[in-house]
Tab-separated table of N, CA and C in Angstrom:
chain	number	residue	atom	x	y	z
A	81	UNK	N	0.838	-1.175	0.000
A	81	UNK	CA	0.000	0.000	0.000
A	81	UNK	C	0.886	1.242	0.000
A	82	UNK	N	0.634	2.374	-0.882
A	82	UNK	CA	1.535	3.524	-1.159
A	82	UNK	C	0.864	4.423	0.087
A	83	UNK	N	1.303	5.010	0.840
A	83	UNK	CA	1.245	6.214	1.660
A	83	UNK	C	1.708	7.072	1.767
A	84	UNK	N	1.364	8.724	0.765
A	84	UNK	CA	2.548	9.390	1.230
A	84	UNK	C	1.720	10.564	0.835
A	85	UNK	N	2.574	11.511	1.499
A	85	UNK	CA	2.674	13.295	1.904
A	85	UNK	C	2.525	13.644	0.612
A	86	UNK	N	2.158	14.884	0.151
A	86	UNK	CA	2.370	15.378	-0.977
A	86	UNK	C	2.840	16.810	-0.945
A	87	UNK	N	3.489	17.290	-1.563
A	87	UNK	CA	4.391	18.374	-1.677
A	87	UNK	C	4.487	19.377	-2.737
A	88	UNK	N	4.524	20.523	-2.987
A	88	UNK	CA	4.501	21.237	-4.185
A	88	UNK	C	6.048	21.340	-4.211
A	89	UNK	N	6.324	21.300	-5.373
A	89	UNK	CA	7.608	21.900	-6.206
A	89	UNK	C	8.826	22.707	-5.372
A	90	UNK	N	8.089	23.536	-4.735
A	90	UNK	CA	8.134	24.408	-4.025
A	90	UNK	C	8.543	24.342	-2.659
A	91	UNK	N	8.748	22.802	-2.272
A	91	UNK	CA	8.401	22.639	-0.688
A	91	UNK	C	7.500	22.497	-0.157
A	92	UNK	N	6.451	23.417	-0.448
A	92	UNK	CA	5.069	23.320	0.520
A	92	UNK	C	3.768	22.283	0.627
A	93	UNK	N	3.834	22.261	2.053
A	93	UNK	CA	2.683	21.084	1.922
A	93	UNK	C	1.808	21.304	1.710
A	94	UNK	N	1.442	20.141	0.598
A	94	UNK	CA	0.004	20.186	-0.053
A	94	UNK	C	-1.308	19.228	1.320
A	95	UNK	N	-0.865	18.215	1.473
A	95	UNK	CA	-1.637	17.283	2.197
A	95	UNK	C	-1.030	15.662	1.993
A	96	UNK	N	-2.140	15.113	2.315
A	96	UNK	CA	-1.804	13.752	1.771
A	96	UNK	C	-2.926	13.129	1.486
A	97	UNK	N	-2.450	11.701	0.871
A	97	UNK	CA	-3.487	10.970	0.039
A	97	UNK	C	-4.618	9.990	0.989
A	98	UNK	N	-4.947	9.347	0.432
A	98	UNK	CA	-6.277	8.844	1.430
A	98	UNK	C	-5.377	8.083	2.654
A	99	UNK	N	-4.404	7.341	2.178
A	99	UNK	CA	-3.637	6.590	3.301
A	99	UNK	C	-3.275	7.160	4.230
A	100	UNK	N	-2.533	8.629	4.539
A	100	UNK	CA	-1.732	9.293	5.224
A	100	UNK	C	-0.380	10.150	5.312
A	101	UNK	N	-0.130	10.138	6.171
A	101	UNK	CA	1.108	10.714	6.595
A	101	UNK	C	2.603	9.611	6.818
A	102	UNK	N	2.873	9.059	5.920
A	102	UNK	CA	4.108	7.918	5.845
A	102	UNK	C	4.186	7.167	4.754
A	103	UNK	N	5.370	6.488	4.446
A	103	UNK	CA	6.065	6.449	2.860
A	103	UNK	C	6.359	7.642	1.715
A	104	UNK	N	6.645	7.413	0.921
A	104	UNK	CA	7.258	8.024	-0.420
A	104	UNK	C	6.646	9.240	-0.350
A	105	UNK	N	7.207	10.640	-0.542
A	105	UNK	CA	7.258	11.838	-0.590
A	105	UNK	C	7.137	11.893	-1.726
A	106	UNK	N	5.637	12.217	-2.366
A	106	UNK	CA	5.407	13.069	-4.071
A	106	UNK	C	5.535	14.500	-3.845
A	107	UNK	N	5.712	14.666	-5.259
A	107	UNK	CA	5.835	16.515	-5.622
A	107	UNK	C	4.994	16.391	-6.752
A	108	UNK	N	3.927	17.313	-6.665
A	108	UNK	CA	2.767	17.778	-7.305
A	108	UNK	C	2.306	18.832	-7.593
A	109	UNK	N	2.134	19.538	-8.084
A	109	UNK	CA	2.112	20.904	-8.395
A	109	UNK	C	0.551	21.243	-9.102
A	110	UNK	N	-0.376	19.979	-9.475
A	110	UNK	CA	-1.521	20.444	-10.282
A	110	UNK	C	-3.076	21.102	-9.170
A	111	UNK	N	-3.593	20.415	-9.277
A	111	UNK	CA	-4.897	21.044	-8.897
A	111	UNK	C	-5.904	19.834	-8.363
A	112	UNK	N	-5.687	19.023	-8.742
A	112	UNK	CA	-6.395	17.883	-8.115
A	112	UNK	C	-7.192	17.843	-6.530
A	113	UNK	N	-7.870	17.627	-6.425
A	113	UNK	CA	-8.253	17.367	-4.210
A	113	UNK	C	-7.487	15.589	-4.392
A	114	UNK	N	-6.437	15.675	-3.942
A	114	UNK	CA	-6.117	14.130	-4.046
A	114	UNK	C	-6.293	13.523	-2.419
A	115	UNK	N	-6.902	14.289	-1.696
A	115	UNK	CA	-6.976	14.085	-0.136
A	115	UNK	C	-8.109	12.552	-0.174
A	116	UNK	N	-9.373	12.162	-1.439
A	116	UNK	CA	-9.846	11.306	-1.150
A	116	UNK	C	-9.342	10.351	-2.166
A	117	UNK	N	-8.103	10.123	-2.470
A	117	UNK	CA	-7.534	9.358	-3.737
A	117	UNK	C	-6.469	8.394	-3.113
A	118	UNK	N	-6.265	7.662	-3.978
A	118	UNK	CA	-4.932	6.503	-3.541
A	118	UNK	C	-3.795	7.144	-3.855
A	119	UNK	N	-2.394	7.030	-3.592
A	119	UNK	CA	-1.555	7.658	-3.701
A	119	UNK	C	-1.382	6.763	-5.441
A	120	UNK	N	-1.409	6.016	-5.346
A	120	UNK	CA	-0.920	5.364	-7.059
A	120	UNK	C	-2.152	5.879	-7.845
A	121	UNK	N	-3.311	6.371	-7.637
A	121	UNK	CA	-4.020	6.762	-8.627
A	121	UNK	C	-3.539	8.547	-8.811
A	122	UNK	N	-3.299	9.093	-8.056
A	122	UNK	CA	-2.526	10.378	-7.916
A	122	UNK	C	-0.821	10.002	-9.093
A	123	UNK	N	0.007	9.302	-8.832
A	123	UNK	CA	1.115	9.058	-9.398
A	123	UNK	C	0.617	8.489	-10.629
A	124	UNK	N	-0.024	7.620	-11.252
A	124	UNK	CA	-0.668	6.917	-12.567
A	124	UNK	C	-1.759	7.547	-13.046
A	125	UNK	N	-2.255	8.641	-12.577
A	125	UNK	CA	-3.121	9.051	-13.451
A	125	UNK	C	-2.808	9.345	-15.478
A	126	UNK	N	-3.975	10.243	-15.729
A	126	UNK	CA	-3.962	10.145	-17.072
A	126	UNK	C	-2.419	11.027	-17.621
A	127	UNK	N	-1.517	11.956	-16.531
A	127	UNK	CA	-0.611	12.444	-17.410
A	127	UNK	C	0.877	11.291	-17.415
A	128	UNK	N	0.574	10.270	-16.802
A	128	UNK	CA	1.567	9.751	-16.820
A	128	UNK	C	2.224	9.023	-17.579
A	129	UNK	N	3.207	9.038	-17.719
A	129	UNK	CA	3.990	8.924	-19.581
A	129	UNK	C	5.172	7.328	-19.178
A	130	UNK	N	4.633	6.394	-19.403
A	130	UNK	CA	5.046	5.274	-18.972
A	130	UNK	C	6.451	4.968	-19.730
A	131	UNK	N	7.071	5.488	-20.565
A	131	UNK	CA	8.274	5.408	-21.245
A	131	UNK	C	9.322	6.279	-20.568
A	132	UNK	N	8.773	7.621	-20.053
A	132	UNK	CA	9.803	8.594	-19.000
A	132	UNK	C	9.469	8.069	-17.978
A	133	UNK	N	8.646	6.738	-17.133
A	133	UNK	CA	8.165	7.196	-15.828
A	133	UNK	C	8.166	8.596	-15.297
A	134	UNK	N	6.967	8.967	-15.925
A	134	UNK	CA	7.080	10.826	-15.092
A	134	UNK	C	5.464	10.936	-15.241
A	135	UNK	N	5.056	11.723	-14.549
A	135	UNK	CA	3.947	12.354	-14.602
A	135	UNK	C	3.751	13.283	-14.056
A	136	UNK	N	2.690	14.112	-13.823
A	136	UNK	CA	2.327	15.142	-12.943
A	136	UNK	C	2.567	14.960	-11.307
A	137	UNK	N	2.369	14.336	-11.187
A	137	UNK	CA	3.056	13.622	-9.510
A	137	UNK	C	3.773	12.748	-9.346
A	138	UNK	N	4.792	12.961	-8.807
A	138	UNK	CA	6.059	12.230	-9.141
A	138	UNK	C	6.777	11.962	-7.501
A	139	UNK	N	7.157	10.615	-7.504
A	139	UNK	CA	7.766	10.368	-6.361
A	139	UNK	C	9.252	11.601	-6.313
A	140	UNK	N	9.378	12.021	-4.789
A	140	UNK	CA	10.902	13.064	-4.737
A	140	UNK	C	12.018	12.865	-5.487
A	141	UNK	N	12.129	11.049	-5.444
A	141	UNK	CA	13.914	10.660	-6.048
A	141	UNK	C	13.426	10.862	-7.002
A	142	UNK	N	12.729	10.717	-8.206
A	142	UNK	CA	12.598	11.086	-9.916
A	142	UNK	C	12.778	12.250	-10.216
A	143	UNK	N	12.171	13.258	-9.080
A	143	UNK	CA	12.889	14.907	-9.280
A	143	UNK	C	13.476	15.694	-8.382
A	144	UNK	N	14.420	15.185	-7.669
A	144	UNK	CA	15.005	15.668	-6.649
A	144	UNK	C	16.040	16.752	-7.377
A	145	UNK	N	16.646	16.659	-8.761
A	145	UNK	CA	17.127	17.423	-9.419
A	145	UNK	C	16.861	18.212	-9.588
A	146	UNK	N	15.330	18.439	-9.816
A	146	UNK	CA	14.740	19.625	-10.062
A	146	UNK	C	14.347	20.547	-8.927
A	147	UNK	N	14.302	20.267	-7.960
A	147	UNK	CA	13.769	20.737	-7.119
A	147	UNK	C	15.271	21.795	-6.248
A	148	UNK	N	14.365	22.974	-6.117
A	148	UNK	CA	15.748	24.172	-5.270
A	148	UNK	C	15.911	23.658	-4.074
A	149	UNK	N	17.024	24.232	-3.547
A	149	UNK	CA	17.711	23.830	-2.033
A	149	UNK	C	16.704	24.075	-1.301
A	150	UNK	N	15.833	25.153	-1.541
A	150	UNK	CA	15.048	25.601	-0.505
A	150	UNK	C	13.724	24.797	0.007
A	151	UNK	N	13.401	24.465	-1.841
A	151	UNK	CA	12.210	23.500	-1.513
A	151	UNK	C	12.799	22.242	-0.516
A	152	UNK	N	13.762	21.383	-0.822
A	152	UNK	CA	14.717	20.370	-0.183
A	152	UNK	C	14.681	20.731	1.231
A	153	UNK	N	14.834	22.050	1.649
A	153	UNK	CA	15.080	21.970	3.167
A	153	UNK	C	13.616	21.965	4.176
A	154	UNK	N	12.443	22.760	2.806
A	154	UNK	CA	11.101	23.043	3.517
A	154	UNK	C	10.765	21.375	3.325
A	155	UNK	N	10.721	20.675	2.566
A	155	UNK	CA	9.924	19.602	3.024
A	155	UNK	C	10.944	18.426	3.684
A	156	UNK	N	12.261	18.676	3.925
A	156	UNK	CA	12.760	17.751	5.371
A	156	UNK	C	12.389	18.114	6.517
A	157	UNK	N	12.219	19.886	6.640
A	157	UNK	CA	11.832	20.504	7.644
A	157	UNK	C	10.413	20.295	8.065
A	158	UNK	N	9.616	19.857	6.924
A	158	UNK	CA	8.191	19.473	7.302
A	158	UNK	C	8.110	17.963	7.898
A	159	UNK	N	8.603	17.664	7.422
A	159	UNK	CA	8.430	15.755	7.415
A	159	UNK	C	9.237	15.667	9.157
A	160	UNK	N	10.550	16.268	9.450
A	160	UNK	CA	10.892	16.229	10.852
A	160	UNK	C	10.060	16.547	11.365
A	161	UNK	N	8.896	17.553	11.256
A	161	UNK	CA	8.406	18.533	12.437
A	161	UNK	C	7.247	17.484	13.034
A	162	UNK	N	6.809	16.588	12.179
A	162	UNK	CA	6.003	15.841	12.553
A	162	UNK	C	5.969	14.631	13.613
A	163	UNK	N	7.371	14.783	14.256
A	163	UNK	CA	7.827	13.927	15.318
A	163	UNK	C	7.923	15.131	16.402
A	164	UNK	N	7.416	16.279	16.227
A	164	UNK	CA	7.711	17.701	17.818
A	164	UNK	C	6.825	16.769	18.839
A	165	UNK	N	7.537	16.368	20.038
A	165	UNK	CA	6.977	16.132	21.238
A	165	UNK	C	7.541	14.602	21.171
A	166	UNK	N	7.666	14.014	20.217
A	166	UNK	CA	7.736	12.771	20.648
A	166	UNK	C	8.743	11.955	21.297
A	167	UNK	N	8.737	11.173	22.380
A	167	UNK	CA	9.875	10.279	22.556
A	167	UNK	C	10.589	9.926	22.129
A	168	UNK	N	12.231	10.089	21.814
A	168	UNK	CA	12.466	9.186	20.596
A	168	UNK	C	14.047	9.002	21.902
A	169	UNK	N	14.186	7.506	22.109
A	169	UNK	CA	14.892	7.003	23.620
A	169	UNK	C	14.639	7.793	24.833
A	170	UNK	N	15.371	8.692	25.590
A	170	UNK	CA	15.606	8.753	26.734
A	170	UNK	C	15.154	10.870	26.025
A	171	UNK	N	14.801	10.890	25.700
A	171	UNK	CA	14.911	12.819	25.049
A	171	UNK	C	13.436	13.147	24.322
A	172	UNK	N	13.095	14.297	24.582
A	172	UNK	CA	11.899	14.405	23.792
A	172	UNK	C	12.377	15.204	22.495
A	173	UNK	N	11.590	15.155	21.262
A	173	UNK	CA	12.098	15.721	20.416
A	173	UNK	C	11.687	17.226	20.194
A	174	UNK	N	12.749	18.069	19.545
A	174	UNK	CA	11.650	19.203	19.796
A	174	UNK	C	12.452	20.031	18.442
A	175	UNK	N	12.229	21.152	17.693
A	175	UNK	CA	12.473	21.188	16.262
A	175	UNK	C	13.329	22.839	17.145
A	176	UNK	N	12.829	23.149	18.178
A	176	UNK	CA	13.414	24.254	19.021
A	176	UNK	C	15.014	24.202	18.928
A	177	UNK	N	15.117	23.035	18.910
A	177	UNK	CA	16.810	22.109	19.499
A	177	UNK	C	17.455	22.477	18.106
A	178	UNK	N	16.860	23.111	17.275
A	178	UNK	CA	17.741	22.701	16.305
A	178	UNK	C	17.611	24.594	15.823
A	179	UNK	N	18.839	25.187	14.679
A	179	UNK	CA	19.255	26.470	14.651
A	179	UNK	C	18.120	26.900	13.369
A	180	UNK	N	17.488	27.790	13.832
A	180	UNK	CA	16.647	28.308	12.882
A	180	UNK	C	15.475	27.440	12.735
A	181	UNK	N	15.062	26.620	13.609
A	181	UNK	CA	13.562	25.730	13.823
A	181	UNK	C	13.605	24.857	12.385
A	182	UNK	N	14.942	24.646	11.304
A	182	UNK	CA	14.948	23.690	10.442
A	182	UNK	C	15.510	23.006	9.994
A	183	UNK	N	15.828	22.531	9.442
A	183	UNK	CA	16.784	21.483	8.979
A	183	UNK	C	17.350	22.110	7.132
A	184	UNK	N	18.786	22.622	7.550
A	184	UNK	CA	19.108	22.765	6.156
A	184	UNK	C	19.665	22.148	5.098
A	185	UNK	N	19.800	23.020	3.755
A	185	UNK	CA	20.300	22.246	2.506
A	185	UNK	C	21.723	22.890	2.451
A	186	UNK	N	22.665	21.945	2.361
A	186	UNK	CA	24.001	22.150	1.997
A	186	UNK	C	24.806	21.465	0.933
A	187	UNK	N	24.987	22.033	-0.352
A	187	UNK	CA	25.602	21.385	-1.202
A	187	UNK	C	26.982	20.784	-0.982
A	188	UNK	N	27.854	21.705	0.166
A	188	UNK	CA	29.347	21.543	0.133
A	188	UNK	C	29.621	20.486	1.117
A	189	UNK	N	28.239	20.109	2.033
A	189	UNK	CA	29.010	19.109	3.189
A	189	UNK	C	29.530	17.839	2.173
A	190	UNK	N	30.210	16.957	2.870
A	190	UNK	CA	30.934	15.873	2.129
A	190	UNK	C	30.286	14.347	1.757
A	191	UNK	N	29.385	14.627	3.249
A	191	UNK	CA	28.529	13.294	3.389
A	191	UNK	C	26.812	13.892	3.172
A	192	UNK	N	25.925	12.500	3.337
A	192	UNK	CA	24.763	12.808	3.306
A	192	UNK	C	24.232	13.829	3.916
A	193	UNK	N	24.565	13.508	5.617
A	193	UNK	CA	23.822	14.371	6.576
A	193	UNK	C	25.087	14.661	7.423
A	194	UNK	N	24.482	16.334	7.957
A	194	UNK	CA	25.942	16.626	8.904
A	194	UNK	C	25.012	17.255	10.332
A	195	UNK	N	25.266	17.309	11.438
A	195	UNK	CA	24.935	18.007	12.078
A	195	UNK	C	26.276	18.636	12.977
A	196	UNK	N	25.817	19.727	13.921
A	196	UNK	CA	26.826	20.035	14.971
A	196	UNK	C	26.286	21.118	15.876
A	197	UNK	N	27.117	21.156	16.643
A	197	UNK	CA	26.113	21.588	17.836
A	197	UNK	C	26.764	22.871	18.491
A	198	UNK	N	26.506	24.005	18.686
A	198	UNK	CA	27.003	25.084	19.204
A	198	UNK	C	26.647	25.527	20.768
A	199	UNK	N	27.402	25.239	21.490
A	199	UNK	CA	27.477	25.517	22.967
A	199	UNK	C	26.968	26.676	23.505
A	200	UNK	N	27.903	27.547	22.967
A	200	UNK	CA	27.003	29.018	23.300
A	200	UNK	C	25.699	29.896	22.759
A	201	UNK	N	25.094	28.918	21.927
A	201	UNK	CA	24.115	29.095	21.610
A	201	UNK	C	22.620	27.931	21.619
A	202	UNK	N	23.014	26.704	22.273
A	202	UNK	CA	22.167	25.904	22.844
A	202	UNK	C	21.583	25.275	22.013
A	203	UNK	N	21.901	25.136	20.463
A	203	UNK	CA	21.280	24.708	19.281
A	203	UNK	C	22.167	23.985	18.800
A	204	UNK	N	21.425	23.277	17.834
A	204	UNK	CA	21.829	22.228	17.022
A	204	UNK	C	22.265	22.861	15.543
A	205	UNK	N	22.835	22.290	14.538
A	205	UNK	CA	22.261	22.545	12.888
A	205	UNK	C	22.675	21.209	12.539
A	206	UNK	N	21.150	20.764	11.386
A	206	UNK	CA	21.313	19.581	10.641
A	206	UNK	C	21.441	19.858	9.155
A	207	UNK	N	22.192	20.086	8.381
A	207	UNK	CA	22.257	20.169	7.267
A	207	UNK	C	22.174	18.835	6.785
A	208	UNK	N	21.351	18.726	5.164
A	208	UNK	CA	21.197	17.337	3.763
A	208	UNK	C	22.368	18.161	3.013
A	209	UNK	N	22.731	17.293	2.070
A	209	UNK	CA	23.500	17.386	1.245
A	209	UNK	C	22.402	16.584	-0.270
A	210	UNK	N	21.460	15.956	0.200
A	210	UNK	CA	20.704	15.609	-0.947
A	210	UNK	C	21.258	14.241	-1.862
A	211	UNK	N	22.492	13.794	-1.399
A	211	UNK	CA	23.143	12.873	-1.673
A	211	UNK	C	23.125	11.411	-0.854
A	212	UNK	N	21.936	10.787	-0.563
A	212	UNK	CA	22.215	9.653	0.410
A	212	UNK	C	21.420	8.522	-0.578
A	213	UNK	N	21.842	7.679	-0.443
A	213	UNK	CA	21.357	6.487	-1.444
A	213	UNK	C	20.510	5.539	-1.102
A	214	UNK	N	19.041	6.370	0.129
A	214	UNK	CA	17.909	5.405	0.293
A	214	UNK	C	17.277	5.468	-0.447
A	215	UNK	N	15.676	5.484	-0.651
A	215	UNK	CA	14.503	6.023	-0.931
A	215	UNK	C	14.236	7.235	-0.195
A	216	UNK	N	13.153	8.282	-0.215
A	216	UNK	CA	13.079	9.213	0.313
A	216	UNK	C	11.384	8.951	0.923
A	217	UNK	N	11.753	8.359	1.848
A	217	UNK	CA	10.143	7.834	2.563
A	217	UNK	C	10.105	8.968	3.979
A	218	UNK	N	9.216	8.852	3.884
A	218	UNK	CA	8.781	9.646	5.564
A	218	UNK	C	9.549	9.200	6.538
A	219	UNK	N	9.869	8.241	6.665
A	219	UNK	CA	10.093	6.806	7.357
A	219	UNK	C	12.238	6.762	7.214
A	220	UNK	N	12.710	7.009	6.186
A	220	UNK	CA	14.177	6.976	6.176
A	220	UNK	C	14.543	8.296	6.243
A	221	UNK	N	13.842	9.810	6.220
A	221	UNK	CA	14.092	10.875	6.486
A	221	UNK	C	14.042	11.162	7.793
A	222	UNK	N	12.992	10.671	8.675
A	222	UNK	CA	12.757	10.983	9.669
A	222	UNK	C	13.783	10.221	10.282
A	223	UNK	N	14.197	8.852	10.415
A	223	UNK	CA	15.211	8.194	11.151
A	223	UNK	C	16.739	8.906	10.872
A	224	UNK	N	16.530	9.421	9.681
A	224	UNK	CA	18.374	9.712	9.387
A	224	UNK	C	18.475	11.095	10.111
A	225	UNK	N	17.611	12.056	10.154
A	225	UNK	CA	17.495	12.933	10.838
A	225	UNK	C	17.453	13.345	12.163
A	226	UNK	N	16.243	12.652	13.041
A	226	UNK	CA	15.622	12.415	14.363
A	226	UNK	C	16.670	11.984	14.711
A	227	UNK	N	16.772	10.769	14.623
A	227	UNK	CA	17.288	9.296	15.329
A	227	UNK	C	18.780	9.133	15.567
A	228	UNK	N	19.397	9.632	14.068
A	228	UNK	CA	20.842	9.770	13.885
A	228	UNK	C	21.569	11.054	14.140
A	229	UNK	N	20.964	12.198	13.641
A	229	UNK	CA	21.314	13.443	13.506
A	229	UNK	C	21.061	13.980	14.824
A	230	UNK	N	19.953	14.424	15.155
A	230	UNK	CA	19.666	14.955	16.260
A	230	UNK	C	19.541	13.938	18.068
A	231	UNK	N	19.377	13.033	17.563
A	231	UNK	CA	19.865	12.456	19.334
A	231	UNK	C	21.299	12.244	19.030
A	232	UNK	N	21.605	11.527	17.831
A	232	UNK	CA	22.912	10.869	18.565
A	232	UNK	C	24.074	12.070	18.429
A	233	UNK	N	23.820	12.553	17.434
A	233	UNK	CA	25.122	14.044	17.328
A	233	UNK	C	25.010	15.098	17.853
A	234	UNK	N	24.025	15.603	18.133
A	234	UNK	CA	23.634	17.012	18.913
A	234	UNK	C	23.020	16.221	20.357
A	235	UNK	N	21.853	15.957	20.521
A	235	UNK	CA	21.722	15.677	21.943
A	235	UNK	C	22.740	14.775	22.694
A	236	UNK	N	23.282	13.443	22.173
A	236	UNK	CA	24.312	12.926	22.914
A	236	UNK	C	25.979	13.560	23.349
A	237	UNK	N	26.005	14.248	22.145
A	237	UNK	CA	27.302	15.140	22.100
A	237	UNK	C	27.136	16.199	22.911
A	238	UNK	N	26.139	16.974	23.164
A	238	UNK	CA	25.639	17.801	24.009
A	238	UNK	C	26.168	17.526	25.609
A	239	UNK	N	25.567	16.234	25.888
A	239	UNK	CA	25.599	15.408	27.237
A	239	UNK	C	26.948	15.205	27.547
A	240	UNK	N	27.877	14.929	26.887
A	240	UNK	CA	29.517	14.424	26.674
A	240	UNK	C	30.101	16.072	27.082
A	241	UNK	N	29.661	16.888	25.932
A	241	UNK	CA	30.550	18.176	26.375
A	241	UNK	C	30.464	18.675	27.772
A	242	UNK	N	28.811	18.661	28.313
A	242	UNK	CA	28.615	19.383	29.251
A	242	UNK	C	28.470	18.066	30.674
A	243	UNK	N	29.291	17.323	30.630
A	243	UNK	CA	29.402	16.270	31.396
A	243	UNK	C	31.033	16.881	31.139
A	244	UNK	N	32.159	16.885	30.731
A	244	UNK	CA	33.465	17.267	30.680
A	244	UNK	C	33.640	18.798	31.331
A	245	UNK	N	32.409	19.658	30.886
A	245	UNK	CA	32.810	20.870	31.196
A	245	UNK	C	32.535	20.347	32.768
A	246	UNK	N	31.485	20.121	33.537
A	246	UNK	CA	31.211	19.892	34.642
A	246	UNK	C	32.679	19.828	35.561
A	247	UNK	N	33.524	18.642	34.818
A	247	UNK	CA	33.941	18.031	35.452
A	247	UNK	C	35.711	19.116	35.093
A	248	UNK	N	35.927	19.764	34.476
A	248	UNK	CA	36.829	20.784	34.092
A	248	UNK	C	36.445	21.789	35.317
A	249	UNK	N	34.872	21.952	35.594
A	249	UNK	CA	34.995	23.186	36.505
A	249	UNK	C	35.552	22.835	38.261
A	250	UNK	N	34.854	21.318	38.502
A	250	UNK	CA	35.339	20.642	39.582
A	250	UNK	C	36.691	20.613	39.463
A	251	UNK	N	37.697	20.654	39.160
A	251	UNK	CA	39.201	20.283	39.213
A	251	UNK	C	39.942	21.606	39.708
């Protein structure tokens, strides 16, 4: 079963399809109400050109090329925000934690995802690089981000520094 978010060109969220909020991230740009539709009747409808696989709604990886840094950062920044409050191990998540409430696009980092964490300013930054070789599901954005990026590099690293400083001021 296909489940997924839908997105304009642009970044901005459109909604989602009858299933919900999880799997494959389309970009859509037409006019449709696809809120009571299947996500494959949205992707296969009548503009879809079975020799380009392309159509008017198109899964992210088929046009991730096309799409600006900016759109790239508004819909990682959307798709994270949808975990604000939640548990994720021993930390609640919160989009606060992170510099500028988003998650940015960086062409020059080296790897997929970078984060790092600034002390005197109590924030995180997660920069994409747009280069990682999953699928782009609700589901592998949110883990590479949440899970990897923000607990284990900013909140755990957080805990390490200010567990050393502690122990720098005791001495």
């Amino acid at each position: 079963m296909f489940e997924d978010p839908v997105y304009g060109s642009d970044g901005t969220y459109r909604g989602t399809t009858i299933e919900g909020f999880t799997g494959n991230i389309i970009i859509y740009d037409g006019n449709k109400d696809f809120s009571n539709m299947e996500a494959i009747e949205l992707r296969l409808d009548e503009s879809f050109d079975v020799t380009k696989q392309r159509g008017d709604a198109n899964i992210y990886d088929a046009v991730r090329n096309e799409l600006s840094s900016d759109a790239k950062s508004k819909i990682w920044t959307h798709v994270t925000s949808q975990m604000e409050g939640q548990q994720i191990y021993d930390e609640i998540f919160t989009m606060n934690d992170l510099e500028g409430g988003k998650i940015h696009f960086d062409s020059k980092i080296s790897g997929s995802w970078e984060a790092s964490y600034r002390l005197e300013e109590g924030k995180g930054k997660i920069s994409g690089s747009d280069r990682y070789g999953y699928e782009t599901t609700v589901e592998n954005i949110q883990s590479s981000i949440i899970t990897h990026e923000w607990y284990s590099h900013i909140k755990k690293i957080r805990e390490i520094i200010m567990d050393h400083i502690v122990l720098l001021i005791k001495m």
